[in-house]
Coordinates of C-alpha atoms in Angstrom, one line a residue:
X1 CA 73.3 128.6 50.4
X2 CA 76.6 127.3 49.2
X3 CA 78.6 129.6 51.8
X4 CA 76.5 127.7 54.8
X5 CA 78.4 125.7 57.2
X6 CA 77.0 123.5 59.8
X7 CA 79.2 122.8 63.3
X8 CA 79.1 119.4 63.0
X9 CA 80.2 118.6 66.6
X10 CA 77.4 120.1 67.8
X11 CA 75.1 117.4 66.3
X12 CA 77.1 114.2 66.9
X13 CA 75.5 111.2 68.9
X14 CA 77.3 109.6 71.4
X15 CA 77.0 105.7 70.2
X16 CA 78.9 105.0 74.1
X17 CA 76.2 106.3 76.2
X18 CA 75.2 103.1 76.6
X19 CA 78.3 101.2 77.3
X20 CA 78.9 99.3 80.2
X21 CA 80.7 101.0 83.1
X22 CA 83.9 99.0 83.3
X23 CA 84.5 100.2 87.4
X24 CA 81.5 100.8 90.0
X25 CA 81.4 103.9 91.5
X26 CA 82.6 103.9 94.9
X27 CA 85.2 101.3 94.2
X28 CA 88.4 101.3 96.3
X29 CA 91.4 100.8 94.0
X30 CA 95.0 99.3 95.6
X31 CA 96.8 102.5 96.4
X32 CA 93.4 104.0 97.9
X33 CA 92.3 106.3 95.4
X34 CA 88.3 105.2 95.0
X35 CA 86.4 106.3 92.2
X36 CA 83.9 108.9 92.3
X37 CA 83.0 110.3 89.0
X38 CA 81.8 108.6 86.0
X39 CA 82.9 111.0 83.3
X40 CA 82.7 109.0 80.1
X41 CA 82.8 105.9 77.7
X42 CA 83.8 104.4 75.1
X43 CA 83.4 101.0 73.9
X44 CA 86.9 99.7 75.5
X45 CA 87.6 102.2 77.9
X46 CA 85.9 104.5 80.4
X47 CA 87.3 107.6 82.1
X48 CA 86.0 108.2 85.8
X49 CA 87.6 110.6 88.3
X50 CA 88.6 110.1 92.1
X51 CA 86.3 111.3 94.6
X52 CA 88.6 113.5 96.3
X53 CA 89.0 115.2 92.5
X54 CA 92.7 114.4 92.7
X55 CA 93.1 111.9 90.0
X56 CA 91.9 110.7 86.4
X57 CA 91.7 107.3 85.5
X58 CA 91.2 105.7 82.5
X59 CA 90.3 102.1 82.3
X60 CA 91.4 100.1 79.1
X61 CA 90.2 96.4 78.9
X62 CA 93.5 94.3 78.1
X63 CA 92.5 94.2 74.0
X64 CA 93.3 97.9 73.7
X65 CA 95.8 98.5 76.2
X66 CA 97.8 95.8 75.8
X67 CA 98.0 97.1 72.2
X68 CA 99.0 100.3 73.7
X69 CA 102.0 98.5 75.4
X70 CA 103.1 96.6 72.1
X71 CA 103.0 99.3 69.7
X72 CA 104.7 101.2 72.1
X73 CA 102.2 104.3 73.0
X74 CA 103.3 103.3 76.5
X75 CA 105.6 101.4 78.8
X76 CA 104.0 98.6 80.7
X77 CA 104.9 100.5 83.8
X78 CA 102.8 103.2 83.4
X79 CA 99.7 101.1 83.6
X80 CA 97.8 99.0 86.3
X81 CA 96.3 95.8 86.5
X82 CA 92.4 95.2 87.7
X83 CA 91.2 91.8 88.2
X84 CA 87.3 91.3 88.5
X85 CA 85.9 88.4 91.5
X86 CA 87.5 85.7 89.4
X87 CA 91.2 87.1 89.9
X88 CA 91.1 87.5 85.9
X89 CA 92.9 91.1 84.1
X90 CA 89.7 92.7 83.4
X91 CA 90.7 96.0 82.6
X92 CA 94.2 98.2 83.2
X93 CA 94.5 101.7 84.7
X94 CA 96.1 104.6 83.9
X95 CA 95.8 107.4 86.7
X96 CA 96.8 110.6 86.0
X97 CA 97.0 113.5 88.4
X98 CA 94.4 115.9 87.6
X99 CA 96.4 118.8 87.1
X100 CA 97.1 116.8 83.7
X101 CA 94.5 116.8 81.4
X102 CA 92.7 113.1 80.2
X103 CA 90.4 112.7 77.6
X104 CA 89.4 112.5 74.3
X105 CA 90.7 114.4 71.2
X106 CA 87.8 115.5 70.3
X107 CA 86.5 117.2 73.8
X108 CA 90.2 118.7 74.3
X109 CA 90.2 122.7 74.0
X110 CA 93.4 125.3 74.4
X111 CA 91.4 127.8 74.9
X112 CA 93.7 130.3 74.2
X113 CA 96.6 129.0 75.7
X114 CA 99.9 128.9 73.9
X115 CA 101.2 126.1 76.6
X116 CA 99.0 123.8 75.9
X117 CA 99.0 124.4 71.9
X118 CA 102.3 123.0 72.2
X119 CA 101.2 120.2 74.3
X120 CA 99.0 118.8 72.4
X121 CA 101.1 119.4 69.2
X122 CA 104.3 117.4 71.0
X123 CA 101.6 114.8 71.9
X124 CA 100.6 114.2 68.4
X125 CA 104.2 114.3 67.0
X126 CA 105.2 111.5 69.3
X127 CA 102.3 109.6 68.6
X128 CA 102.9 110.3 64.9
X129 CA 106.7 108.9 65.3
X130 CA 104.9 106.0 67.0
X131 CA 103.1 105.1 63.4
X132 CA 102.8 107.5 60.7
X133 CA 99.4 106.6 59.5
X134 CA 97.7 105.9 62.8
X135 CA 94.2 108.0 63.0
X136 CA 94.5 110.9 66.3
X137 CA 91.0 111.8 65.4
X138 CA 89.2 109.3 68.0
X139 CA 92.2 109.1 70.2
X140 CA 92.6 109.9 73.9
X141 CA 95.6 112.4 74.9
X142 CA 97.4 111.5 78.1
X143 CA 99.5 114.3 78.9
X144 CA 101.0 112.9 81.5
X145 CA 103.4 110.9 79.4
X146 CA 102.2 113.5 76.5
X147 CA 100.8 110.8 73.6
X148 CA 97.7 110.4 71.9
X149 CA 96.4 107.0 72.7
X150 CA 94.9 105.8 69.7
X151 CA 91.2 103.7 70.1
X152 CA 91.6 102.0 66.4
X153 CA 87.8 102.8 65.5
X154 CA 86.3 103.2 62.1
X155 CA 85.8 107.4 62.6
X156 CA 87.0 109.2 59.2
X157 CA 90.6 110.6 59.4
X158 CA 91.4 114.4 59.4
X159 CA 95.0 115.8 58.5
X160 CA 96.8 116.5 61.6
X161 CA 97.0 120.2 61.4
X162 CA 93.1 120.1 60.8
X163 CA 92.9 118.0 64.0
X164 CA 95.1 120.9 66.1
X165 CA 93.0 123.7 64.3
X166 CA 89.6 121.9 66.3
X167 CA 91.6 121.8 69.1
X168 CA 92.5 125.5 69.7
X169 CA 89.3 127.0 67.8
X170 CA 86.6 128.7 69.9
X171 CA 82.9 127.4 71.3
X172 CA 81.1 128.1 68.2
X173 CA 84.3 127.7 65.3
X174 CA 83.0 125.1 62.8
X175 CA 85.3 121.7 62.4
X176 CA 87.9 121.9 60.4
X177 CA 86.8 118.1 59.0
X178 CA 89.7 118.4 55.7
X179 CA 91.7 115.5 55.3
X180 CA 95.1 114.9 53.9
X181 CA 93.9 114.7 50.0
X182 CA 92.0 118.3 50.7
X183 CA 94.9 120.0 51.7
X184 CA 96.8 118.2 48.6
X185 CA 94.2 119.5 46.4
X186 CA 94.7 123.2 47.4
X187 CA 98.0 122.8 47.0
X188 CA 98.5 122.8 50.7
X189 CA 100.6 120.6 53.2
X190 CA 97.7 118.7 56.0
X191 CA 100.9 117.1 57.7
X192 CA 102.0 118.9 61.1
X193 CA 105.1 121.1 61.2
X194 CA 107.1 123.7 63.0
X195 CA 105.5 126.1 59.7
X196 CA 102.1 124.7 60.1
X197 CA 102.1 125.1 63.9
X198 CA 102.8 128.3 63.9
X199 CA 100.3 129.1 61.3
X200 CA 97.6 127.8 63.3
X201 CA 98.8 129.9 66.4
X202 CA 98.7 133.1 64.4
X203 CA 95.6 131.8 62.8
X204 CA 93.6 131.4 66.6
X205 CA 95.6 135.0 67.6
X206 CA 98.0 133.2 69.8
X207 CA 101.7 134.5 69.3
X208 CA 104.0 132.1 66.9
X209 CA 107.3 130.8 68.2
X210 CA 110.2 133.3 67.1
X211 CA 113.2 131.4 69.2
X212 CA 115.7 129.1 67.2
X213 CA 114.7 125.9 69.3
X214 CA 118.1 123.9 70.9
X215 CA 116.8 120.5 70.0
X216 CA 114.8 118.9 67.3
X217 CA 112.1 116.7 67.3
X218 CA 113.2 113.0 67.4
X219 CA 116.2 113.6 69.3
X220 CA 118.0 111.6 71.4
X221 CA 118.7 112.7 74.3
X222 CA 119.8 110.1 76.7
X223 CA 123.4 111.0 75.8
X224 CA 123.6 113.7 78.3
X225 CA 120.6 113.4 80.3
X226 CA 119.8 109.9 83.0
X227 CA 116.4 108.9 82.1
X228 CA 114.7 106.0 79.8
X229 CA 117.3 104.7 77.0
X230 CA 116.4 106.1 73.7
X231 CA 114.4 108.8 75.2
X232 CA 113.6 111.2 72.4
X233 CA 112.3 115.1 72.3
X234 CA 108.9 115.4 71.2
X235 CA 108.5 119.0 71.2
X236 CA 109.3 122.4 72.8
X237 CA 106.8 123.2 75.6
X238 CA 108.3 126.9 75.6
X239 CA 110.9 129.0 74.0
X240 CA 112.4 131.7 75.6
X241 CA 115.6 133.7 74.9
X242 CA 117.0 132.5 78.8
X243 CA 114.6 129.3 78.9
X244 CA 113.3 126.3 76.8
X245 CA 111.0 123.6 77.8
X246 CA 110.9 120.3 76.3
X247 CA 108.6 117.3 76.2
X248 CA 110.2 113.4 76.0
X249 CA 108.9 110.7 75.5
X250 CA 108.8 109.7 78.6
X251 CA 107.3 110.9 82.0
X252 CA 110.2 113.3 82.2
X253 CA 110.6 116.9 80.7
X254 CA 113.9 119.2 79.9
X255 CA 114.5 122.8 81.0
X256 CA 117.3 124.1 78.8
X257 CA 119.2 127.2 80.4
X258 CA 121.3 129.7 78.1
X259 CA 124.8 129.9 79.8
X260 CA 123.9 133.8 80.9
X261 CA 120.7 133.0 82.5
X262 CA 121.8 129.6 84.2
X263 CA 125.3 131.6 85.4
X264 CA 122.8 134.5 86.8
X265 CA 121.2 132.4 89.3
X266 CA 124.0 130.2 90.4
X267 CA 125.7 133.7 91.2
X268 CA 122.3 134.9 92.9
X269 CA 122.6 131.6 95.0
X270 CA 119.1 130.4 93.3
X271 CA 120.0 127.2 92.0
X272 CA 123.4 125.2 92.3
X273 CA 125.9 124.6 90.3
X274 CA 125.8 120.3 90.6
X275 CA 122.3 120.1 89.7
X276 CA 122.4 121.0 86.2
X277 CA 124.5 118.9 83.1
X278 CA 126.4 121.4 80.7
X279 CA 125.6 120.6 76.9
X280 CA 127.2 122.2 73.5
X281 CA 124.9 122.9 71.0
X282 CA 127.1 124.1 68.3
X283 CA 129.3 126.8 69.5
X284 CA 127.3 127.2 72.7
X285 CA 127.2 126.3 76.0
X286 CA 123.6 125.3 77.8
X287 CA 122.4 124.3 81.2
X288 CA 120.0 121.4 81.0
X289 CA 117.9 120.0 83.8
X290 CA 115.6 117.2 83.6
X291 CA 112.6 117.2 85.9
X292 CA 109.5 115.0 86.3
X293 CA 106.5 115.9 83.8
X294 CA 104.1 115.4 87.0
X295 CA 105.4 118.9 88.7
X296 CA 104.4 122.6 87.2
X297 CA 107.2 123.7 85.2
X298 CA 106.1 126.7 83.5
X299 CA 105.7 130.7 83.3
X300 CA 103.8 132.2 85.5
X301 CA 102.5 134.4 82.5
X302 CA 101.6 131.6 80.8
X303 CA 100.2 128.8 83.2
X304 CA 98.6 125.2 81.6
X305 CA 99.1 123.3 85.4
X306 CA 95.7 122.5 87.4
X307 CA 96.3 123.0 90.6
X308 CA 94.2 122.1 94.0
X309 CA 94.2 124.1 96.9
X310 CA 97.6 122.5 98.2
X311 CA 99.4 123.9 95.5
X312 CA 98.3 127.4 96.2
X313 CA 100.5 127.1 99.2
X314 CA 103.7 125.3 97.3
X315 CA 103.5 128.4 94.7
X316 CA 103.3 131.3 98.0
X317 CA 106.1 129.9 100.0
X318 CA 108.3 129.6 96.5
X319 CA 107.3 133.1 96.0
X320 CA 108.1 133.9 99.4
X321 CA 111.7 132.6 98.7
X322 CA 112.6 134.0 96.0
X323 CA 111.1 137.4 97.2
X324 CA 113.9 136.9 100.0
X325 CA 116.6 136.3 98.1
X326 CA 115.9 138.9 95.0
X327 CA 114.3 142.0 97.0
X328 CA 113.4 143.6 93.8
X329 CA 113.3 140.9 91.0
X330 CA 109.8 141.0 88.8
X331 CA 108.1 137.3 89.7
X332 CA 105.1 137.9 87.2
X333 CA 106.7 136.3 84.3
X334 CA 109.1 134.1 86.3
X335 CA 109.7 130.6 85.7
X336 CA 108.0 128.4 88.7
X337 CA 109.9 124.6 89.3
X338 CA 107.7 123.4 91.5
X339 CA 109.7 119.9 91.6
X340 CA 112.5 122.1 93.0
X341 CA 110.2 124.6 95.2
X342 CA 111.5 127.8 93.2
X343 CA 110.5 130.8 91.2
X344 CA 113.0 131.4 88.7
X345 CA 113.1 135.4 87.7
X346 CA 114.3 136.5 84.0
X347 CA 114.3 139.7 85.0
X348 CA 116.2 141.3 88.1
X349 CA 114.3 144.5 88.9
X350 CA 111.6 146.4 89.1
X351 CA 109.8 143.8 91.4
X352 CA 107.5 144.1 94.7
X353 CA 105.6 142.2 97.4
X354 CA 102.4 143.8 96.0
X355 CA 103.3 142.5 92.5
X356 CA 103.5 139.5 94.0
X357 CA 100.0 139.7 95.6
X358 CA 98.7 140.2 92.2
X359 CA 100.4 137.5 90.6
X360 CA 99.1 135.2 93.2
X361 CA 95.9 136.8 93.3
X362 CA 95.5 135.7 88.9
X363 CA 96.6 132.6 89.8
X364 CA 93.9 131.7 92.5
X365 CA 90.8 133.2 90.7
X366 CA 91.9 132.5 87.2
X367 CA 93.2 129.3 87.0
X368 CA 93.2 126.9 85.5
X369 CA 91.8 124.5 88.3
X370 CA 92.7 120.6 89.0
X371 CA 89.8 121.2 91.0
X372 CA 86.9 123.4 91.8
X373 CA 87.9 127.4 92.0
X374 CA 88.8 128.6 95.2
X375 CA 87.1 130.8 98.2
X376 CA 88.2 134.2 99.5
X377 CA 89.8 132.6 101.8
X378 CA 92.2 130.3 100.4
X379 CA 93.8 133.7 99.1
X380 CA 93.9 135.5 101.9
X381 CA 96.1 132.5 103.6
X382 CA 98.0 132.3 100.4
X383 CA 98.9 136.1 100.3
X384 CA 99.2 136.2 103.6
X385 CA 102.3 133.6 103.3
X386 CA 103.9 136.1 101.0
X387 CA 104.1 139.2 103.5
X388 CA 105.6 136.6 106.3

């Protein structure tokens, strides 16, 4: 009996059930979003969703998100305030598109993806940088501004790297529950690192990262990019040999070009010339573009972005685009910017409309979804904008 393991997630009580709901349903916030959904509780906060399934909020009453604000999880901006009848702060909201994900560390799952692995690992290193004993375990990950939020309970602490092995193991994987002084003990490092990372990725079957990144974590890089002073990088989204992606610690996200691939599609009239900052990291030259973390910015190979039906259409008529500009390029594994409306190919030819269906075609029935999957017809439209 010694080699039996129990799942212990599988047998946890939710002390929160009963909690008080901190917003009615039906409620009309400010800007007009009203809230549909009662999704979850804790004892300070509650997570509810919009009734037109566009948004996640999460409602904080002012002892924990206040605290948010002066330890500095988050910038006092990125919160709003709710007063009750009495015109008193009863709560603050954070609202977070639902193509972001919202919610609790311990209901989070990659589910195979390598995007999101390194979301939730930049999340927990800025968090980390934040305070380097803080407990993750019973926090809430807001991807939006990619943090862990922590809730300062009593729950046990895990080591970090046991915390992103529950996060991408399957339905039925026990809990890694080892702690710092476990890992110690088998002469093993419990902290989270570029090694450890990538350990865990080849651990869950997911592909390490093999690229030399162009920035490290903690960072500055306000030098040569206009955004919050003493922004910092948090983590590489992606790493590509023409592309990487990087998280900040603020609402904003870097796409580093090599010189080739940034010099290819200025000369195929894709992207201009004045839109991106030129940096040198040692003896070479890169393109850099900042871009706001709200909009997709990823692979089409390797999508983490929910979208709703509208997006469908934004990602056809930048498909259409590009298809008109690059006859033959492959668009499959291209790089869609959806802040900037484009599809950004890595590779040149080989390419088709009826690749292009396909693509499309995954994207609608796969996912992943902001909202509900889609019907028939949705794609039809949708491929139907790509043969215009």
């Amino acid at each position: 009996m010694s080699s039996f393991s129990i799942n212990e997630s599988l047998f946890v009580l939710d002390l929160d059930d009963d909690a008080p709901s901190i917003l009615p349903v039906g409620e009309v916030l400010p800007d007009g979003i009203k809230i549909g959904v009662d999704r979850d509780r804790g004892e300070q906060f509650a997570f509810y969703v919009s009734e037109d399934g566009r948004y996640d909020i999460l409602a904080a009453r002012p002892v924990l998100a206040e605290r948010w604000v002066k330890e500095g999880y988050l910038e006092k901006r990125m919160l709003q305030i709710h007063l009750n009848d009495q015109d008193e702060i009863d709560c603050y909201l954070l609202i977070s598109p639902s193509s972001h994900l919202l919610g609790r560390m311990t209901d989070i799952r990659a589910y195979g993806s390598r995007y999101f692995a390194h979301v939730v690992a930049s999340a927990m290193w800025h968090t980390r940088n934040k305070d380097p004993f803080i407990n993750m375990r019973d926090g809430i990950l807001c991807e939006l501004y990619g943090v862990v939020l922590p809730t300062y309970t009593l729950t046990p602490q895990i080591a970090d790297i046991a915390l992103l092995n529950n996060i991408l193991r399957g339905q039925y994987d026990s809990e890694d529950l080892r702690n710092n002084e476990d890992f110690k003990q088998a002469g093993q490092f419990g902290g989270l690192s570029f090694m450890s990372f990538n350990q865990a990725l080849k651990a869950h079957n997911m592909a390490p990262d093999t690229i030399e990144p162009y920035f490290q974590v903690g960072e500055y890089v306000d030098d040569f990019v206009q955004m919050a002073p003493h922004a910092l990088i948090t983590g590489p989204l992606e790493l590509k040999a023409e592309y990487q992606i990087y998280a900040t610690s603020t609402d904003v996200v870097l796409l580093a070009m090599s010189q080739a691939w940034a010099q290819e599609l200025i000369d195929r009239n894709l992207v201009l010339q004045m839109d991106m900052k030129s940096v040198q990291i040692g003896r070479e030259m890169i393109k850099v573009l900042a871009l706001p973390r709200r909009a997709a910015l990823e692979s089409l190979d390797n999508r983490h972005y929910g979208i709703n039906q509208d997006d469908v259409f934004t990602l056809a008529l930048a498909m259409q685009r590009a298809r008109r500009k690059l006859p033959e390029a492959q668009l499959q594994d291209a790089l869609y910017v959806q802040a900037l409306g484009l599809v950004l190919p890595t590779k040149f030819e080989g390419g088709s409309k009826e690749q292009d269906a396909k693509v499309l075609q995954e994207v609608v029935t796969v996912g992943p979804f902001a909202q509900s999957p889609f019907l028939d017809d949705v794609l039809h439209s949708a491929q139907a904008v790509l043969q215009a």
